[in-house]
């Protein structure tokens, strides 16, 4: 049995010891210190030695944890420029108005959070006064990811500087009547203030990393020099449990993103209770970030603790702070000095002696109030260290008290996240604590008043002067006027109109070929941002590697194994492609940063993100919602789409539902094109709407989701006739009739309308032929490029009707006069084509691939789901039999004939 106390072998044992005698002396010295001064002293010396080695650049494994004290000693803290007393007054007003706003709104039952901003007030105020750059200089400034639950405090500050008024505050979470404020940072709801939606926790930190990375990308490619922009992400310690919060930490350090700072508000509480009840979240996060290569700055204790640390000559205080679990620290926050003396100081004889030198007031000041995140001096020192650190991103772990200054009923209580209001008496106590000049008479009828020192007060002038010096208000979202992008040459799109002849071409290949032409455009080509999660070869994009290059801040420091090949793997500092590796979440964060560059940096970029359709909406739908909220523009492309087209991959790769999820997102325009010319027409219209001249009433702040397929098929020529392009964009047009397809059914033959989308159109066309040749049925085939857009148009028509306006849905207009029933088919759940059922005047039925996918050939999978050509024939005959237009026996005969 292995002795647990035995010295275990290490990697160093693999290296020859050039001086065993010297090594033995070092080891003996350590043993002597441990024996004479105790193991704590030996550990202290080792930690200091490792820190010195790390600071000196000696190649050793990083020390993952430091003592539970501030990283920056009090003696090394820089003085805070400006007027600290004035900043204290401003912070007091913000605390008051944030609490007043939520409390006043609570009578309407709309909710709100008070405790988060109360803990983080100084984290924001110090940044606003000294660090956060506005957008009035170069239009970019800094990018601020505000913690969602702290939004009341941000509104309170905007009220103080005159950007909001009392009516706005009274409409917090009451937007329906106009002039309201959204609950959290929502750019679509308050686009002049909020840049980034953050309250779907975990997405903020992930997006912040990729935003900082995209800033580097813009600079490296010569689009715009934004090297002066800094990304600040304000996060909660509980939020760091979300996997997205830490998913890209290694990317940030690997690429040396020193333009990025995380500020984690460590108030030790999440929504229901302590973040790490039996452990220490700060130490855990420090190890995680340091292990990932980040610079870590801990700001834990306020100045009241300085006296205690000076008395700690044995290290007993530091050891005790390290061992006390977070939940017990929260308990100290609510207990009296006697309890703290016994439970905290009583654990070590040296601490018992220390406590004798401390008054009860001193103990309570330290354990109830004094945290590093509540003092401008401590926060300023941490921020200054962060922006001056080079070579890696920085995380600031700032310890605070949740509910700070809100009174004993709030501070550190487990339920404070759900507590929405203070009583009048509690507000008066808070007023006295904050030293605000609000009289008792201001509380008319029990209503808490808002507080404002006056538009020309010293506080407001100071606030506005500081913001002017830093480049204008913050946070702020600005969309700088930019000229519409000129449309690419028509030939890039028109080349698909003639079809592919006898050549089989998948729509995925058609899309990639279109992009190849568009990125060569002299005007707009450089603004395309191709994004792919390590599947470029799957989608046939490897030819773009040598021509566009794959972005890497290091360029290419090696000779690629395929350098002698035409399509070799080329990385470059100014590369255009973002090949993210196997991370759909990271790729989506890339897409969001690129798609909103028109507002963030005043630079229009055209991102397209191509991915396995199954792993887009299913895996990252929350980020798609974030994209819509942030008013992003671009093209999402779900490749290898459909439930039956990806042969052999089986259940987890079979997408039969992405259009269902996409349909729930109001900003997503979802298309399922069947042919190459449809892909070209949709992309052309998307470029016009999002980046060119949008038509009156069209919202340019949308994004397109296209499904494309890996099934090579002959691509037909674009049909001639009026309204084809309109039908492609709106969602439906007649591709052919039985007669135009060269099929000659008998006179007065029963007729049916077959609607197909995506790859299903090919089975539909074969069914059209079988119906004519074997059953004497005439079928017209329609291409349904977008079931969702047809539904949305119909919903708008219904809403118009309620307003007294006569409007006919486009789907009804298109099918008007079409003889026979309608049968709709797609490679997705029937729920997808059934979106339009209620607006189709003809008898309507559908076929789709419902259920789990399976591994097999395409033909077998389609037969399994009942969507192949033969199944379509049987379903069509069943519809006609119901109407008495074919014999009822025809349905049975067809089933037997086709082996169904």
mmCIF file with all atom_site columns, N, CA and C in Angstrom, residues 57 95 124 145 164 174 177 261 292 321 424 521 543 547 577 589 592 596 602 607 657 719 738 784 800 886:
data_model
loop_
_atom_site.group_PDB
_atom_site.id
_atom_site.type_symbol
_atom_site.label_atom_id
_atom_site.label_alt_id
_atom_site.label_comp_id
_atom_site.label_asym_id
_atom_site.label_entity_id
_atom_site.label_seq_id
_atom_site.pdbx_PDB_ins_code
_atom_site.Cartn_x
_atom_site.Cartn_y
_atom_site.Cartn_z
_atom_site.occupancy
_atom_site.B_iso_or_equiv
_atom_site.pdbx_formal_charge
_atom_site.auth_seq_id
_atom_site.auth_comp_id
_atom_site.auth_asym_id
_atom_site.auth_atom_id
_atom_site.pdbx_PDB_model_num
ATOM 1  N N  . UNK A 1 57  ? 10.445  35.429 -14.096 1.00 0.00 ? 57  UNK A N  1
ATOM 2  C CA . UNK A 1 57  ? 10.397  34.745 -15.374 1.00 0.00 ? 57  UNK A CA 1
ATOM 3  C C  . UNK A 1 57  ? 11.028  33.374 -15.378 1.00 0.00 ? 57  UNK A C  1
ATOM 4  N N  . UNK A 1 95  ? -27.201 54.798 -5.150  1.00 0.00 ? 95  UNK A N  1
ATOM 5  C CA . UNK A 1 95  ? -27.733 53.726 -4.303  1.00 0.00 ? 95  UNK A CA 1
ATOM 6  C C  . UNK A 1 95  ? -29.191 54.010 -3.938  1.00 0.00 ? 95  UNK A C  1
ATOM 7  N N  . UNK A 1 124 ? -18.736 50.003 -10.200 1.00 0.00 ? 124 UNK A N  1
ATOM 8  C CA . UNK A 1 124 ? -19.161 50.774 -11.368 1.00 0.00 ? 124 UNK A CA 1
ATOM 9  C C  . UNK A 1 124 ? -18.713 52.233 -11.277 1.00 0.00 ? 124 UNK A C  1
ATOM 10 N N  . UNK A 1 145 ? -19.885 45.334 -20.479 1.00 0.00 ? 145 UNK A N  1
ATOM 11 C CA . UNK A 1 145 ? -20.869 44.271 -20.256 1.00 0.00 ? 145 UNK A CA 1
ATOM 12 C C  . UNK A 1 145 ? -21.329 44.390 -18.806 1.00 0.00 ? 145 UNK A C  1
ATOM 13 N N  . UNK A 1 164 ? -31.982 60.344 -18.076 1.00 0.00 ? 164 UNK A N  1
ATOM 14 C CA . UNK A 1 164 ? -33.299 59.807 -17.759 1.00 0.00 ? 164 UNK A CA 1
ATOM 15 C C  . UNK A 1 164 ? -33.987 60.750 -16.794 1.00 0.00 ? 164 UNK A C  1
ATOM 16 N N  . UNK A 1 174 ? -41.909 48.592 -17.117 1.00 0.00 ? 174 UNK A N  1
ATOM 17 C CA . UNK A 1 174 ? -43.258 48.869 -17.624 1.00 0.00 ? 174 UNK A CA 1
ATOM 18 C C  . UNK A 1 174 ? -43.101 49.565 -18.979 1.00 0.00 ? 174 UNK A C  1
ATOM 19 N N  . UNK A 1 177 ? -46.433 51.004 -22.446 1.00 0.00 ? 177 UNK A N  1
ATOM 20 C CA . UNK A 1 177 ? -46.991 52.313 -22.751 1.00 0.00 ? 177 UNK A CA 1
ATOM 21 C C  . UNK A 1 177 ? -45.986 53.291 -23.343 1.00 0.00 ? 177 UNK A C  1
ATOM 22 N N  . UNK A 1 261 ? -10.859 42.926 -19.350 1.00 0.00 ? 261 UNK A N  1
ATOM 23 C CA . UNK A 1 261 ? -10.867 42.787 -17.893 1.00 0.00 ? 261 UNK A CA 1
ATOM 24 C C  . UNK A 1 261 ? -12.205 42.238 -17.432 1.00 0.00 ? 261 UNK A C  1
ATOM 25 N N  . UNK A 1 292 ? -5.605  29.116 -16.214 1.00 0.00 ? 292 UNK A N  1
ATOM 26 C CA . UNK A 1 292 ? -5.881  29.385 -17.629 1.00 0.00 ? 292 UNK A CA 1
ATOM 27 C C  . UNK A 1 292 ? -4.968  30.460 -18.202 1.00 0.00 ? 292 UNK A C  1
ATOM 28 N N  . UNK A 1 321 ? -8.458  33.224 7.774   1.00 0.00 ? 321 UNK A N  1
ATOM 29 C CA . UNK A 1 321 ? -9.278  33.741 6.674   1.00 0.00 ? 321 UNK A CA 1
ATOM 30 C C  . UNK A 1 321 ? -9.344  32.742 5.532   1.00 0.00 ? 321 UNK A C  1
ATOM 31 N N  . UNK A 1 424 ? -40.485 52.425 4.538   1.00 0.00 ? 424 UNK A N  1
ATOM 32 C CA . UNK A 1 424 ? -40.139 53.844 4.704   1.00 0.00 ? 424 UNK A CA 1
ATOM 33 C C  . UNK A 1 424 ? -39.105 54.007 5.807   1.00 0.00 ? 424 UNK A C  1
ATOM 34 N N  . UNK A 1 521 ? -15.395 40.872 -54.217 1.00 0.00 ? 521 UNK A N  1
ATOM 35 C CA . UNK A 1 521 ? -15.943 42.176 -54.598 1.00 0.00 ? 521 UNK A CA 1
ATOM 36 C C  . UNK A 1 521 ? -15.053 43.300 -54.064 1.00 0.00 ? 521 UNK A C  1
ATOM 37 N N  . UNK A 1 543 ? -10.789 25.712 -50.003 1.00 0.00 ? 543 UNK A N  1
ATOM 38 C CA . UNK A 1 543 ? -10.193 26.547 -51.055 1.00 0.00 ? 543 UNK A CA 1
ATOM 39 C C  . UNK A 1 543 ? -10.055 28.000 -50.621 1.00 0.00 ? 543 UNK A C  1
ATOM 40 N N  . UNK A 1 547 ? -6.432  31.759 -49.988 1.00 0.00 ? 547 UNK A N  1
ATOM 41 C CA . UNK A 1 547 ? -6.783  33.071 -50.555 1.00 0.00 ? 547 UNK A CA 1
ATOM 42 C C  . UNK A 1 547 ? -7.158  34.088 -49.485 1.00 0.00 ? 547 UNK A C  1
ATOM 43 N N  . UNK A 1 577 ? -10.687 34.555 -42.283 1.00 0.00 ? 577 UNK A N  1
ATOM 44 C CA . UNK A 1 577 ? -11.531 33.470 -41.766 1.00 0.00 ? 577 UNK A CA 1
ATOM 45 C C  . UNK A 1 577 ? -11.324 33.312 -40.260 1.00 0.00 ? 577 UNK A C  1
ATOM 46 N N  . UNK A 1 589 ? -20.413 33.557 -30.571 1.00 0.00 ? 589 UNK A N  1
ATOM 47 C CA . UNK A 1 589 ? -19.930 34.792 -29.943 1.00 0.00 ? 589 UNK A CA 1
ATOM 48 C C  . UNK A 1 589 ? -19.144 35.621 -30.952 1.00 0.00 ? 589 UNK A C  1
ATOM 49 N N  . UNK A 1 592 ? -21.763 37.296 -33.166 1.00 0.00 ? 592 UNK A N  1
ATOM 50 C CA . UNK A 1 592 ? -22.429 38.422 -32.509 1.00 0.00 ? 592 UNK A CA 1
ATOM 51 C C  . UNK A 1 592 ? -21.542 39.655 -32.547 1.00 0.00 ? 592 UNK A C  1
ATOM 52 N N  . UNK A 1 596 ? -22.564 43.073 -34.996 1.00 0.00 ? 596 UNK A N  1
ATOM 53 C CA . UNK A 1 596 ? -22.932 44.346 -34.362 1.00 0.00 ? 596 UNK A CA 1
ATOM 54 C C  . UNK A 1 596 ? -21.820 45.377 -34.449 1.00 0.00 ? 596 UNK A C  1
ATOM 55 N N  . UNK A 1 602 ? -18.849 51.374 -35.586 1.00 0.00 ? 602 UNK A N  1
ATOM 56 C CA . UNK A 1 602 ? -19.168 52.163 -36.763 1.00 0.00 ? 602 UNK A CA 1
ATOM 57 C C  . UNK A 1 602 ? -18.618 51.562 -38.042 1.00 0.00 ? 602 UNK A C  1
ATOM 58 N N  . UNK A 1 607 ? -20.914 39.051 -41.435 1.00 0.00 ? 607 UNK A N  1
ATOM 59 C CA . UNK A 1 607 ? -20.508 37.705 -41.006 1.00 0.00 ? 607 UNK A CA 1
ATOM 60 C C  . UNK A 1 607 ? -21.412 36.637 -41.595 1.00 0.00 ? 607 UNK A C  1
ATOM 61 N N  . UNK A 1 657 ? -35.594 19.802 -36.712 1.00 0.00 ? 657 UNK A N  1
ATOM 62 C CA . UNK A 1 657 ? -36.334 20.760 -35.889 1.00 0.00 ? 657 UNK A CA 1
ATOM 63 C C  . UNK A 1 657 ? -35.729 22.154 -35.823 1.00 0.00 ? 657 UNK A C  1
ATOM 64 N N  . UNK A 1 719 ? -36.880 29.377 -63.153 1.00 0.00 ? 719 UNK A N  1
ATOM 65 C CA . UNK A 1 719 ? -38.047 29.492 -64.035 1.00 0.00 ? 719 UNK A CA 1
ATOM 66 C C  . UNK A 1 719 ? -38.235 30.937 -64.506 1.00 0.00 ? 719 UNK A C  1
ATOM 67 N N  . UNK A 1 738 ? -47.863 20.451 -63.939 1.00 0.00 ? 738 UNK A N  1
ATOM 68 C CA . UNK A 1 738 ? -47.723 19.149 -64.593 1.00 0.00 ? 738 UNK A CA 1
ATOM 69 C C  . UNK A 1 738 ? -47.458 19.342 -66.079 1.00 0.00 ? 738 UNK A C  1
ATOM 70 N N  . UNK A 1 784 ? -41.469 26.064 -51.444 1.00 0.00 ? 784 UNK A N  1
ATOM 71 C CA . UNK A 1 784 ? -41.754 26.850 -50.237 1.00 0.00 ? 784 UNK A CA 1
ATOM 72 C C  . UNK A 1 784 ? -40.414 27.205 -49.596 1.00 0.00 ? 784 UNK A C  1
ATOM 73 N N  . UNK A 1 800 ? -53.592 43.318 -38.983 1.00 0.00 ? 800 UNK A N  1
ATOM 74 C CA . UNK A 1 800 ? -54.123 44.449 -39.754 1.00 0.00 ? 800 UNK A CA 1
ATOM 75 C C  . UNK A 1 800 ? -55.642 44.392 -39.816 1.00 0.00 ? 800 UNK A C  1
ATOM 76 N N  . UNK A 1 886 ? -60.431 10.382 -56.818 1.00 0.00 ? 886 UNK A N  1
ATOM 77 C CA . UNK A 1 886 ? -59.871 9.104  -57.263 1.00 0.00 ? 886 UNK A CA 1
ATOM 78 C C  . UNK A 1 886 ? -60.575 8.015  -56.474 1.00 0.00 ? 886 UNK A C  1
#
